[in-house]
Amino acid sequence: MLAWWRELGGLVLPAACTGCGDPGTTLCEACRRALYGARPRRVRPASGPAGLPPVHAAAPYEGAVREVVLAHKERGALELAAPLGAALAGAVAAAVAVPRGARGGGLLLVPVPSTPRAVAARGQDATLRAARAAAVALRRAGRAAEVVPVLRQRRRVADQAGLDPGGRRANLSGALEVVRNGPRLLGRGRVVLVDDVMTTGVSLAEAARAVDAARRREAGIRAVRGGMSAAVIAAPRPSFEINRN
């Protein structure tokens, strides 16, 4: 009976791939390959901000990948969290690649927070949801991982859209902080900052500053300073091209 109702629902509202529009599935195999079928690579903006940790991305932010990210983030297509999490998990694994014979330790995925206004408007925090899906994928692959959403905004910021890199840096400078019990949580493993998309790298650099400041204030974990890395689902193609040189 359930299968019959599903088929009837497909006739009334046929499923279409979010990435390319082909009928029959929410995300076709070709778009899945575009999202997380390639090896994640190191990315770097043309003029990266100071303090930006090493960043790995799963795919270029274009075409089907862009459509999938926006559908999940802006249109509430929550069923896309799992494939986006798989892409992010791949980028995290690349960011913390452990040499053979070395001990990797647990991973702490720290999402870059969305503004409260954006979360309220969208009805969800898309980056947090993707991070949780990535942690699930990493654990299934045998890697200890958990999400620790310890970052928050300490002041209001403007919408980043339309701002140039200098404007983004000024807008976000000192805007993030770690919650009161965050430093203790950050001492439990290796920190990986995560976001959905990196453009200028300003958000990740500010997140790294806030995490580093909190860890340095916390007695006993100063030795891990500088061990941060970052992972994103997607980044502009030029960020990949720069790293070929």
CSV table of C-alpha atoms in Angstrom, one decimal:
chain,number,residue,atom,x,y,z
A,1,MET,CA,0.0,0.0,0.0
A,2,LEU,CA,2.8,2.4,0.9
A,3,ALA,CA,4.6,1.8,-2.4
A,4,TRP,CA,1.3,2.4,-4.3
A,5,TRP,CA,0.9,5.8,-2.6
A,6,ARG,CA,4.5,6.7,-3.4
A,7,GLU,CA,4.0,5.8,-7.1
A,8,LEU,CA,0.8,7.9,-7.1
A,9,GLY,CA,2.6,10.8,-5.5
A,10,GLY,CA,5.2,10.5,-8.2
A,11,LEU,CA,2.6,10.9,-10.9
A,12,VAL,CA,1.1,14.0,-9.2
A,13,LEU,CA,4.4,15.6,-8.1
A,14,PRO,CA,7.1,13.8,-10.1
A,15,ALA,CA,10.6,13.9,-8.5
A,16,ALA,CA,13.2,15.8,-10.3
A,17,CYS,CA,16.9,16.0,-9.7
A,18,THR,CA,17.8,19.1,-7.7
A,19,GLY,CA,21.0,19.5,-9.6
A,20,CYS,CA,20.0,19.1,-13.2
A,21,GLY,CA,16.2,18.7,-13.3
A,22,ASP,CA,16.1,15.2,-14.7
A,23,PRO,CA,13.0,13.4,-13.6
A,24,GLY,CA,12.9,10.3,-11.4
A,25,THR,CA,15.1,11.1,-8.4
A,26,THR,CA,15.9,13.9,-6.0
A,27,LEU,CA,19.6,13.7,-6.9
A,28,CYS,CA,20.8,11.8,-9.9
A,29,GLU,CA,24.0,9.8,-10.0
A,30,ALA,CA,25.7,12.3,-12.3
A,31,CYS,CA,25.0,15.1,-9.9
A,32,ARG,CA,26.1,13.0,-6.9
A,33,ARG,CA,29.4,12.4,-8.7
A,34,ALA,CA,29.8,16.2,-9.3
A,35,LEU,CA,29.1,16.8,-5.6
A,36,TYR,CA,31.3,14.1,-3.9
A,37,GLY,CA,32.7,11.9,-6.6
A,38,ALA,CA,36.1,13.5,-7.1
A,39,ARG,CA,39.0,13.7,-4.7
A,40,PRO,CA,38.7,16.8,-2.4
A,41,ARG,CA,41.4,19.3,-2.9
A,42,ARG,CA,43.1,22.2,-1.2
A,43,VAL,CA,41.5,25.5,-2.0
A,44,ARG,CA,42.7,29.1,-1.4
A,45,PRO,CA,41.2,32.4,-2.3
A,46,ALA,CA,43.2,34.7,-4.6
A,47,SER,CA,43.9,37.1,-1.7
A,48,GLY,CA,43.2,35.0,1.3
A,49,PRO,CA,42.8,36.8,4.6
A,50,ALA,CA,45.3,36.6,7.4
A,51,GLY,CA,44.7,33.7,9.7
A,52,LEU,CA,43.0,31.5,7.2
A,53,PRO,CA,43.8,27.8,8.1
A,54,PRO,CA,44.3,25.2,5.3
A,55,VAL,CA,41.0,24.6,3.6
A,56,HIS,CA,39.9,21.6,1.6
A,57,ALA,CA,36.8,21.5,-0.6
A,58,ALA,CA,34.8,18.7,-2.2
A,59,ALA,CA,33.7,20.4,-5.4
A,60,PRO,CA,33.7,23.6,-7.4
A,61,TYR,CA,30.8,25.9,-6.6
A,62,GLU,CA,29.1,25.8,-9.9
A,63,GLY,CA,26.4,24.1,-11.9
A,64,ALA,CA,24.6,21.2,-10.2
A,65,VAL,CA,26.7,21.6,-7.0
A,66,ARG,CA,25.6,25.2,-6.6
A,67,GLU,CA,21.9,24.2,-7.2
A,68,VAL,CA,22.1,21.5,-4.6
A,69,VAL,CA,23.7,23.7,-1.9
A,70,LEU,CA,21.2,26.5,-2.5
A,71,ALA,CA,18.2,24.2,-2.5
A,72,HIS,CA,19.2,22.8,0.9
A,73,LYS,CA,20.2,26.2,2.3
A,74,GLU,CA,17.6,28.6,0.9
A,75,ARG,CA,14.7,26.4,0.0
A,76,GLY,CA,14.7,23.9,2.8
A,77,ALA,CA,15.3,20.7,0.8
A,78,LEU,CA,16.3,18.8,3.9
A,79,GLU,CA,16.6,15.5,2.1
A,80,LEU,CA,19.8,16.8,0.5
A,81,ALA,CA,21.6,17.0,3.9
A,82,ALA,CA,22.9,13.4,3.6
A,83,PRO,CA,24.6,13.9,0.2
A,84,LEU,CA,25.9,17.3,1.2
A,85,GLY,CA,27.2,15.7,4.5
A,86,ALA,CA,29.0,13.0,2.4
A,87,ALA,CA,30.7,15.7,0.4
A,88,LEU,CA,31.7,17.6,3.5
A,89,ALA,CA,32.9,14.4,5.2
A,90,GLY,CA,35.3,13.8,2.2
A,91,ALA,CA,36.7,17.3,2.6
A,92,VAL,CA,37.2,16.8,6.3
A,93,ALA,CA,39.0,13.5,5.7
A,94,ALA,CA,41.3,15.2,3.2
A,95,ALA,CA,41.9,18.1,5.6
A,96,VAL,CA,43.1,15.8,8.4
A,97,ALA,CA,44.8,13.1,6.4
A,98,VAL,CA,46.9,11.0,8.8
A,99,PRO,CA,50.2,9.5,7.7
A,100,ARG,CA,50.3,5.7,7.8
A,101,GLY,CA,51.1,4.4,11.3
A,102,ALA,CA,50.1,7.7,13.0
A,103,ARG,CA,47.2,8.1,15.4
A,104,GLY,CA,44.5,10.3,14.0
A,105,GLY,CA,42.4,11.0,17.2
A,106,GLY,CA,38.8,12.2,17.3
A,107,LEU,CA,37.6,15.0,15.1
A,108,LEU,CA,35.7,18.0,16.3
A,109,LEU,CA,33.6,19.6,13.5
A,110,VAL,CA,33.0,23.3,14.4
A,111,PRO,CA,30.4,24.9,12.1
A,112,VAL,CA,30.7,28.5,11.1
A,113,PRO,CA,27.4,29.9,12.5
A,114,SER,CA,24.8,31.6,10.4
A,115,THR,CA,23.3,34.8,11.7
A,116,PRO,CA,20.2,34.4,13.9
A,117,ARG,CA,18.3,36.4,11.3
A,118,ALA,CA,19.2,33.9,8.6
A,119,VAL,CA,18.4,30.9,10.7
A,120,ALA,CA,15.0,32.4,11.6
A,121,ALA,CA,14.2,33.2,8.0
A,122,ARG,CA,15.2,29.8,6.7
A,123,GLY,CA,13.9,27.8,9.6
A,124,GLN,CA,17.1,25.9,10.0
A,125,ASP,CA,20.9,26.2,10.2
A,126,ALA,CA,22.0,24.5,7.0
A,127,THR,CA,25.7,24.4,7.8
A,128,LEU,CA,25.0,22.8,11.2
A,129,ARG,CA,22.7,20.2,9.6
A,130,ALA,CA,25.3,19.3,6.9
A,131,ALA,CA,28.0,19.1,9.6
A,132,ARG,CA,25.9,16.6,11.6
A,133,ALA,CA,25.4,14.5,8.4
A,134,ALA,CA,29.2,14.7,7.8
A,135,ALA,CA,29.9,13.4,11.3
A,136,VAL,CA,27.6,10.5,10.7
A,137,ALA,CA,29.3,9.7,7.5
A,138,LEU,CA,32.8,9.9,9.1
A,139,ARG,CA,31.7,7.6,12.0
A,140,ARG,CA,30.4,5.1,9.5
A,141,ALA,CA,33.8,5.1,7.8
A,142,GLY,CA,35.4,4.3,11.2
A,143,ARG,CA,36.6,7.8,12.1
A,144,ALA,CA,35.6,9.2,15.5
A,145,ALA,CA,33.8,12.5,14.8
A,146,GLU,CA,31.4,14.8,16.6
A,147,VAL,CA,29.9,18.2,16.0
A,148,VAL,CA,30.7,20.9,18.5
A,149,PRO,CA,28.7,24.1,17.7
A,150,VAL,CA,30.6,26.3,20.1
A,151,LEU,CA,30.8,29.5,17.9
A,152,ARG,CA,28.3,32.3,18.2
A,153,GLN,CA,28.0,35.9,17.0
A,154,ARG,CA,28.9,38.4,19.7
A,155,ARG,CA,27.5,41.3,17.7
A,156,ARG,CA,25.2,42.0,14.7
A,157,VAL,CA,26.8,41.8,11.3
A,158,ALA,CA,25.5,42.9,7.9
A,159,ASP,CA,24.6,40.5,5.1
A,160,GLN,CA,27.9,39.5,3.4
A,161,ALA,CA,26.3,39.4,-0.1
A,162,GLY,CA,27.6,42.2,-2.2
A,163,LEU,CA,30.5,43.1,0.0
A,164,ASP,CA,34.0,43.1,-1.4
A,165,PRO,CA,36.8,41.2,0.5
A,166,GLY,CA,37.8,44.3,2.5
A,167,GLY,CA,34.1,45.0,3.4
A,168,ARG,CA,33.7,41.4,4.5
A,169,ARG,CA,36.8,41.6,6.7
A,170,ALA,CA,35.6,44.8,8.4
A,171,ASN,CA,32.1,43.3,8.8
A,172,LEU,CA,33.2,40.1,10.5
A,173,SER,CA,36.3,41.4,12.4
A,174,GLY,CA,35.8,40.3,16.0
A,175,ALA,CA,32.2,39.2,15.3
A,176,LEU,CA,32.6,35.6,16.6
A,177,GLU,CA,33.3,34.1,20.0
A,178,VAL,CA,33.3,30.7,21.7
A,179,VAL,CA,30.5,30.0,24.2
A,180,ARG,CA,31.4,29.7,27.8
A,181,ASN,CA,32.0,26.0,28.0
A,182,GLY,CA,33.4,25.8,24.5
A,183,PRO,CA,37.1,25.8,25.4
A,184,ARG,CA,36.7,22.7,27.5
A,185,LEU,CA,34.9,21.0,24.5
A,186,LEU,CA,37.6,22.1,22.1
A,187,GLY,CA,40.2,20.2,24.1
A,188,ARG,CA,38.7,16.8,23.3
A,189,GLY,CA,40.1,16.3,19.8
A,190,ARG,CA,41.3,17.9,16.6
A,191,VAL,CA,39.4,20.9,15.5
A,192,VAL,CA,38.1,21.2,11.9
A,193,LEU,CA,36.2,24.3,11.0
A,194,VAL,CA,33.3,23.5,8.6
A,195,ASP,CA,31.1,25.6,6.3
A,196,ASP,CA,29.0,25.0,3.2
A,197,VAL,CA,30.8,27.4,0.8
A,198,MET,CA,34.1,29.3,1.0
A,199,THR,CA,34.3,32.4,-1.2
A,200,THR,CA,36.8,35.0,0.2
A,201,GLY,CA,37.7,32.9,3.3
A,202,VAL,CA,36.9,35.7,5.7
A,203,SER,CA,34.3,33.8,7.6
A,204,LEU,CA,36.7,30.8,8.2
A,205,ALA,CA,39.5,33.2,9.2
A,206,GLU,CA,37.3,34.9,11.8
A,207,ALA,CA,36.1,31.5,13.1
A,208,ALA,CA,39.8,30.4,13.4
A,209,ARG,CA,40.7,33.5,15.3
A,210,ALA,CA,37.8,33.0,17.8
A,211,VAL,CA,38.7,29.3,18.3
A,212,ASP,CA,42.4,30.0,18.7
A,213,ALA,CA,41.7,32.8,21.2
A,214,ALA,CA,39.5,30.6,23.3
A,215,ARG,CA,42.0,27.7,23.3
A,216,ARG,CA,44.9,30.0,24.3
A,217,ARG,CA,42.8,31.2,27.2
A,218,GLU,CA,42.1,27.7,28.4
A,219,ALA,CA,45.0,26.3,30.5
A,220,GLY,CA,46.3,22.9,29.4
A,221,ILE,CA,45.6,22.9,25.7
A,222,ARG,CA,47.9,25.6,24.4
A,223,ALA,CA,50.1,22.9,22.9
A,224,VAL,CA,47.5,22.3,20.1
A,225,ARG,CA,47.6,25.8,18.9
A,226,GLY,CA,48.0,26.0,15.2
A,227,GLY,CA,46.6,22.6,14.5
A,228,MET,CA,43.4,23.8,13.0
A,229,SER,CA,42.2,23.0,9.5
A,230,ALA,CA,39.0,23.7,7.6
A,231,ALA,CA,36.7,21.9,5.2
A,232,VAL,CA,33.9,23.1,3.0
A,233,ILE,CA,31.5,21.5,0.6
A,234,ALA,CA,32.3,23.8,-2.3
A,235,ALA,CA,34.5,26.8,-3.3
A,236,PRO,CA,34.8,28.8,-6.5
A,237,ARG,CA,36.7,27.1,-9.3
A,238,PRO,CA,39.5,29.7,-9.3
A,239,SER,CA,40.3,28.7,-5.7
A,240,PHE,CA,41.1,25.2,-7.1
A,241,GLU,CA,43.0,26.6,-10.1
A,242,ILE,CA,45.3,28.7,-7.9
A,243,ASN,CA,46.6,25.6,-6.1
A,244,ARG,CA,47.7,24.0,-9.4
A,245,ASN,CA,50.7,26.4,-9.5
